[in-house]
Short mmCIF file of C-alpha atoms in Angstrom, two decimals:
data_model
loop_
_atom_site.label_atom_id
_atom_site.label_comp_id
_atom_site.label_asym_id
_atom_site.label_seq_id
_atom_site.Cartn_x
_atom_site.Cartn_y
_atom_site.Cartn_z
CA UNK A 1 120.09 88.99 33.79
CA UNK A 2 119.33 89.75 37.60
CA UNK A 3 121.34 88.55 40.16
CA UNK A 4 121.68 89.45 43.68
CA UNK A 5 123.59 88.39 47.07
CA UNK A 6 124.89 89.59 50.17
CA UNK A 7 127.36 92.67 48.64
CA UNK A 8 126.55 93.13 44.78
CA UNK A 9 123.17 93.48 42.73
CA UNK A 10 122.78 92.71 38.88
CA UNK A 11 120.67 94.01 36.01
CA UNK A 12 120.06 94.04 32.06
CA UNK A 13 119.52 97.64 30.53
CA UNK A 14 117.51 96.30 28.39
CA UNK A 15 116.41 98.07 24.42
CA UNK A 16 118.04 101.78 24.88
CA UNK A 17 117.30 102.63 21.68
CA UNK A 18 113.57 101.26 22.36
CA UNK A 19 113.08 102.77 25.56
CA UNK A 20 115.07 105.83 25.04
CA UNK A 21 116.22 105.81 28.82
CA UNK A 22 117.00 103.50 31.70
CA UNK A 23 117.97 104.72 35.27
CA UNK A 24 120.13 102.57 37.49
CA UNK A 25 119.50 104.06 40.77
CA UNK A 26 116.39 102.37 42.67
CA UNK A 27 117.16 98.88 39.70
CA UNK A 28 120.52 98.64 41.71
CA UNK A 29 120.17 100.28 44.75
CA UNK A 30 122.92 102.37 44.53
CA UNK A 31 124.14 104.83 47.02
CA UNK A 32 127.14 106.98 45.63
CA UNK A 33 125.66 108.12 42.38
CA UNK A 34 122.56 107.94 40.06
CA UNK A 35 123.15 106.94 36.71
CA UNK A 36 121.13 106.95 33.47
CA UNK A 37 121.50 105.60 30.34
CA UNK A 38 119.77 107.25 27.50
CA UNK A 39 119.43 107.74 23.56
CA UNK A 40 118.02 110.60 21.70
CA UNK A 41 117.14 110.00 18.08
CA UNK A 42 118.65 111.82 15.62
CA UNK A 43 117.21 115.34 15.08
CA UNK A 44 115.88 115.02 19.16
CA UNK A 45 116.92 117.03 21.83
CA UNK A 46 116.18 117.35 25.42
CA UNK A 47 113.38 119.85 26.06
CA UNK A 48 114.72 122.08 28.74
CA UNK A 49 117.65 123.34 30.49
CA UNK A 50 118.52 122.27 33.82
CA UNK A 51 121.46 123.04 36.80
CA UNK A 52 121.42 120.83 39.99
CA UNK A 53 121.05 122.01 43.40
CA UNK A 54 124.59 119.52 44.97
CA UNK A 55 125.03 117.01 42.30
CA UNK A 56 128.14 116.75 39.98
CA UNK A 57 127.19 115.35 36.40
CA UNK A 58 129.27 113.27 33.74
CA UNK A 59 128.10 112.51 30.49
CA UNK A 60 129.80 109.88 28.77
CA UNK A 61 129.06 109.76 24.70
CA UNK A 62 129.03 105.82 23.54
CA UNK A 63 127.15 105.81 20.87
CA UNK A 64 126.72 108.48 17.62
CA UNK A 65 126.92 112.28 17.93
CA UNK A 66 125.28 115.62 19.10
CA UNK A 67 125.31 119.00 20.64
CA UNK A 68 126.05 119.70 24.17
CA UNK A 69 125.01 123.19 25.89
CA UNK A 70 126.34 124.61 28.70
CA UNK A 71 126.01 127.93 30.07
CA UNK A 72 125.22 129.69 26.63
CA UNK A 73 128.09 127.41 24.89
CA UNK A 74 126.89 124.79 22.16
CA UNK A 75 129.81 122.68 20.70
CA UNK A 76 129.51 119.19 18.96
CA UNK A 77 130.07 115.80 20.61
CA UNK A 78 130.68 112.21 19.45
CA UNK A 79 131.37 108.78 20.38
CA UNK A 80 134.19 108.47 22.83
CA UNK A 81 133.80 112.65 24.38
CA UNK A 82 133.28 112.92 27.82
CA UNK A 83 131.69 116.24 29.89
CA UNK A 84 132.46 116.72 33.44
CA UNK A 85 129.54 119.57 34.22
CA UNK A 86 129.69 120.89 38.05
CA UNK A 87 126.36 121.33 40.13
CA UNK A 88 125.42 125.25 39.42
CA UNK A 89 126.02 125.41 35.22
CA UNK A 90 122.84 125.36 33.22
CA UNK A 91 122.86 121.95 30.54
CA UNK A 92 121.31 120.29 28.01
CA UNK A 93 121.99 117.98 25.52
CA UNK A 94 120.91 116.74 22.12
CA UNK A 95 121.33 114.41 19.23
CA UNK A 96 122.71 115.74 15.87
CA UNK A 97 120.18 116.39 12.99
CA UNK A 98 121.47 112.91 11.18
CA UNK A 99 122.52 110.71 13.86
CA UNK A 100 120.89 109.15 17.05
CA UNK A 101 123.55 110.15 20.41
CA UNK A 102 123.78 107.16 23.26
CA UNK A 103 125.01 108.52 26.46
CA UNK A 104 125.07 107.27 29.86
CA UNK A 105 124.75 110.16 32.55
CA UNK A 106 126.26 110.06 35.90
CA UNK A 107 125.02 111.88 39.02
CA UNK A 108 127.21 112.19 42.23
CA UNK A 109 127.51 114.14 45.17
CA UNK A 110 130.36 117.33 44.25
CA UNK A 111 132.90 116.93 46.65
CA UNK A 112 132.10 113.49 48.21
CA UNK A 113 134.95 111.30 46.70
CA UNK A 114 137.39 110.70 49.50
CA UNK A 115 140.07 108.62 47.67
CA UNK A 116 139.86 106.25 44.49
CA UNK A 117 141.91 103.21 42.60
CA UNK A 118 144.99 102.16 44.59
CA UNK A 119 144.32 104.80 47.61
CA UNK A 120 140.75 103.00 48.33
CA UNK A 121 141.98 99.37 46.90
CA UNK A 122 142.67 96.39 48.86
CA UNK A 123 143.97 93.15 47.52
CA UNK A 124 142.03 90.27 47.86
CA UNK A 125 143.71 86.33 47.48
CA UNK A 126 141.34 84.35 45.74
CA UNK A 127 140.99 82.51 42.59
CA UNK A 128 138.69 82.89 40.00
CA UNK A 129 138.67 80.78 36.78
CA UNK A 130 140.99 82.89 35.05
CA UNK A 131 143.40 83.60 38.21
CA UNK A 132 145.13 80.50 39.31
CA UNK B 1 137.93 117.63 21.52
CA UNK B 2 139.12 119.46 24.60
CA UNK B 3 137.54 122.31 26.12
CA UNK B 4 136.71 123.43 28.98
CA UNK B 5 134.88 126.63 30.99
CA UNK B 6 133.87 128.03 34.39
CA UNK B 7 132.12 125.32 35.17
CA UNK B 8 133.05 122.55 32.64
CA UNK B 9 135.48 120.45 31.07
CA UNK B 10 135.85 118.09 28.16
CA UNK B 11 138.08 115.10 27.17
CA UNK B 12 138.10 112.64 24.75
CA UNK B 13 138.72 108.91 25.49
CA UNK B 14 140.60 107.76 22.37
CA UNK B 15 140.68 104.62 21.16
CA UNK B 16 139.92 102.14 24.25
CA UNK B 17 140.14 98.73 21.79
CA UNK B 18 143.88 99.94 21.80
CA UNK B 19 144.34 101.79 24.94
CA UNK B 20 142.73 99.24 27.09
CA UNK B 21 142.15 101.59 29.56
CA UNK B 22 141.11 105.37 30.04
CA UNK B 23 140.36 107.08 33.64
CA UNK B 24 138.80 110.35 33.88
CA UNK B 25 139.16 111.06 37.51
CA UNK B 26 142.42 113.34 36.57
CA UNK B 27 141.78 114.13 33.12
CA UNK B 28 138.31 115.73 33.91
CA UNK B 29 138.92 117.05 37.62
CA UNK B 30 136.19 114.87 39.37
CA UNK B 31 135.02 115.62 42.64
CA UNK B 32 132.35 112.83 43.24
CA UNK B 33 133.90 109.82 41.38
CA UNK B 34 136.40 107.74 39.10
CA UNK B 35 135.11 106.23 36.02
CA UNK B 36 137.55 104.07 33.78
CA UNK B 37 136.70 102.92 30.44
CA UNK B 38 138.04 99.75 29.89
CA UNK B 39 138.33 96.87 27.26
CA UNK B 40 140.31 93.66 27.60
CA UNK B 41 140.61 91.07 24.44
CA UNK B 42 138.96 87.63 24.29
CA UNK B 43 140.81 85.49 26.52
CA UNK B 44 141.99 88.04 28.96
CA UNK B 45 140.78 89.00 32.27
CA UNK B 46 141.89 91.07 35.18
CA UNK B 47 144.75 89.00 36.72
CA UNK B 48 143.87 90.16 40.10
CA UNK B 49 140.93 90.29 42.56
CA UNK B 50 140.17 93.30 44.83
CA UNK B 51 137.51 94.69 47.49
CA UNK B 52 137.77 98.54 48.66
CA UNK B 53 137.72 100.72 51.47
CA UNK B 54 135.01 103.10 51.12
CA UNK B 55 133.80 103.20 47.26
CA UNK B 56 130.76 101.69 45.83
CA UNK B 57 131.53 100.69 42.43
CA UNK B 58 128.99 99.99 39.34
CA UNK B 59 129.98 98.43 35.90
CA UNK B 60 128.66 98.88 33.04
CA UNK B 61 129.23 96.25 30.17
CA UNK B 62 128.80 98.63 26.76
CA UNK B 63 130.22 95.78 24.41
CA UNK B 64 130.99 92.50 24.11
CA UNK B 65 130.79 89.51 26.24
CA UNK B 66 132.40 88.36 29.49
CA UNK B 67 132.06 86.94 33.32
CA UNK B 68 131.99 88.71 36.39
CA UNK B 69 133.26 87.20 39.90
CA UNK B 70 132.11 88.57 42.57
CA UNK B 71 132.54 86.87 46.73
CA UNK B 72 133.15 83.42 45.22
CA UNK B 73 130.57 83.52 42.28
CA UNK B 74 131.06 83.28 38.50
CA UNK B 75 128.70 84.39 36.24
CA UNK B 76 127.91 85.70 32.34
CA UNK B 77 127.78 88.96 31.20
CA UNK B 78 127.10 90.66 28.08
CA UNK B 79 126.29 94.05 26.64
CA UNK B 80 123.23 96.13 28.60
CA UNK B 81 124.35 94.39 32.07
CA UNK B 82 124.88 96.64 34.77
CA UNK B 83 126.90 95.72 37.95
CA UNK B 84 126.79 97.16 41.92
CA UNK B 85 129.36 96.03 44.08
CA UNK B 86 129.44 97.28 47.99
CA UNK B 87 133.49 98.02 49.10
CA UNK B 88 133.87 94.76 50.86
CA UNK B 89 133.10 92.41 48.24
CA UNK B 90 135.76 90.59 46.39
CA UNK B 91 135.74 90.97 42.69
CA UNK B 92 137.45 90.57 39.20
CA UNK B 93 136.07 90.92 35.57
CA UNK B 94 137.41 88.68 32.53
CA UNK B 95 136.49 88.76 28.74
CA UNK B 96 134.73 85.58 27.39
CA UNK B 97 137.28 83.37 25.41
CA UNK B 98 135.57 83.84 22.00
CA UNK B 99 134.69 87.76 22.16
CA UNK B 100 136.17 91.17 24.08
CA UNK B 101 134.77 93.20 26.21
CA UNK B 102 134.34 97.00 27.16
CA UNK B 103 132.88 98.18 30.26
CA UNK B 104 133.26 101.52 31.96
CA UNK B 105 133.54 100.98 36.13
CA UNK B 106 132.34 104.07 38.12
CA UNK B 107 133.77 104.49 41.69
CA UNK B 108 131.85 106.37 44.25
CA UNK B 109 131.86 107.10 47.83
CA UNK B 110 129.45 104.60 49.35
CA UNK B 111 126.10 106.35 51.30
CA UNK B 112 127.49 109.69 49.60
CA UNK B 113 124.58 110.77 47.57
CA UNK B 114 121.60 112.64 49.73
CA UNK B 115 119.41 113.38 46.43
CA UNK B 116 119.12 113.26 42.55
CA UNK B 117 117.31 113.95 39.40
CA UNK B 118 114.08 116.09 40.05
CA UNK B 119 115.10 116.80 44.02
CA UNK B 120 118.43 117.85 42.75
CA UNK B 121 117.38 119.53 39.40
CA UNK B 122 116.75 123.07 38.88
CA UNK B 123 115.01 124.02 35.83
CA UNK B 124 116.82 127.10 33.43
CA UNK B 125 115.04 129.15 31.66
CA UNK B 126 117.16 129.46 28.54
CA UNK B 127 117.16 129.15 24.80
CA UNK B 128 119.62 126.88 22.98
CA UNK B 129 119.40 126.08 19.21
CA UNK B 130 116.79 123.14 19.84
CA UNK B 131 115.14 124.91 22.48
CA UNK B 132 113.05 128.31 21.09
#
């Protein structure tokens, strides 16, 4: 699917486990955040260690289970863990020995979120096909 | 699991099919977004439609079927579609009527990134048990 119009733009992922990674950034033009989807198979683990210079990370686990490092810590993750990792600790992730790990990784700007949910929310009246 | 370090911390979502929704803005101690995990059952759909202030926001549809509005405009999603919405536009989300679906919605502020990936990365020179 890809749709676009004045305010929103669509895409399909496409085969994760096929292509191993997908990033949304320049597919969606997005401006707050860069965001990958990606999946190891099992055994598979990403070949360096890295920090980041301003950017906040998230790592989301949806799919199977693996290791995560960070800062000389190892410690197991599954489907359904979540890592908040701030800009200046050293990270890297990998699948487990017997299972592929799907995780979608989330890049923002530390400090940048002014307000969120209700605080930034604004109602709109209009009906959808669901919303009478 | 739940741990957390200098520069770290870990949650676990739970089970979204029955919780219907998870944030991790709180839970994790974000600085540069909200993400919410969400599911809603076959039939249902978000009885509301909203814009926003200042945040981008980006869904991600991880399972399951459903239809997106967005200023107006209906249309189909499904698992692997991916979702950018600028603040001002008007939008809901709804299951399909045969099948559920999850999606997790990320919340940034808009124009807040100023660089990611390789101009943010700094490579680590450290060992973990995958990396010799």
């Amino acid at each position: 699917m890809t749709k676009q119009g004045k305010n929103f733009k669509t895409s399909s992922i496409g085969n994760i486990q096929k292509l191993g990674r997908v990033t949304l950034n320049a597919e969606l033009a997005l401006t707050g955040s860069e965001i990958s989807i990606n999946e190891l198979p099992a055994g598979v683990g990403v070949p360096f260690v890295h920090a980041h210079k301003r950017n906040e990370e998230v790592y989301i686990v949806v799919k199977g289970k693996g290791v995560f490092y960070v800062d000389g810590e190892e410690f197991a993750i599954e489907e359904g863990d979540v890592v908040r990792v701030d800009p200046t600790a050293a990270r890297s992730i990998a699948a487990s020995a017997t299972s592929p790990i799907r995780y979608i990784c989330i890049q923002t700007e530390a400090k940048s979120l002014v307000q969120h949910t209700q605080n930034d929310g604004v109602p709109v009246k209009a009906k959808t096909s669901w919303i009478k």
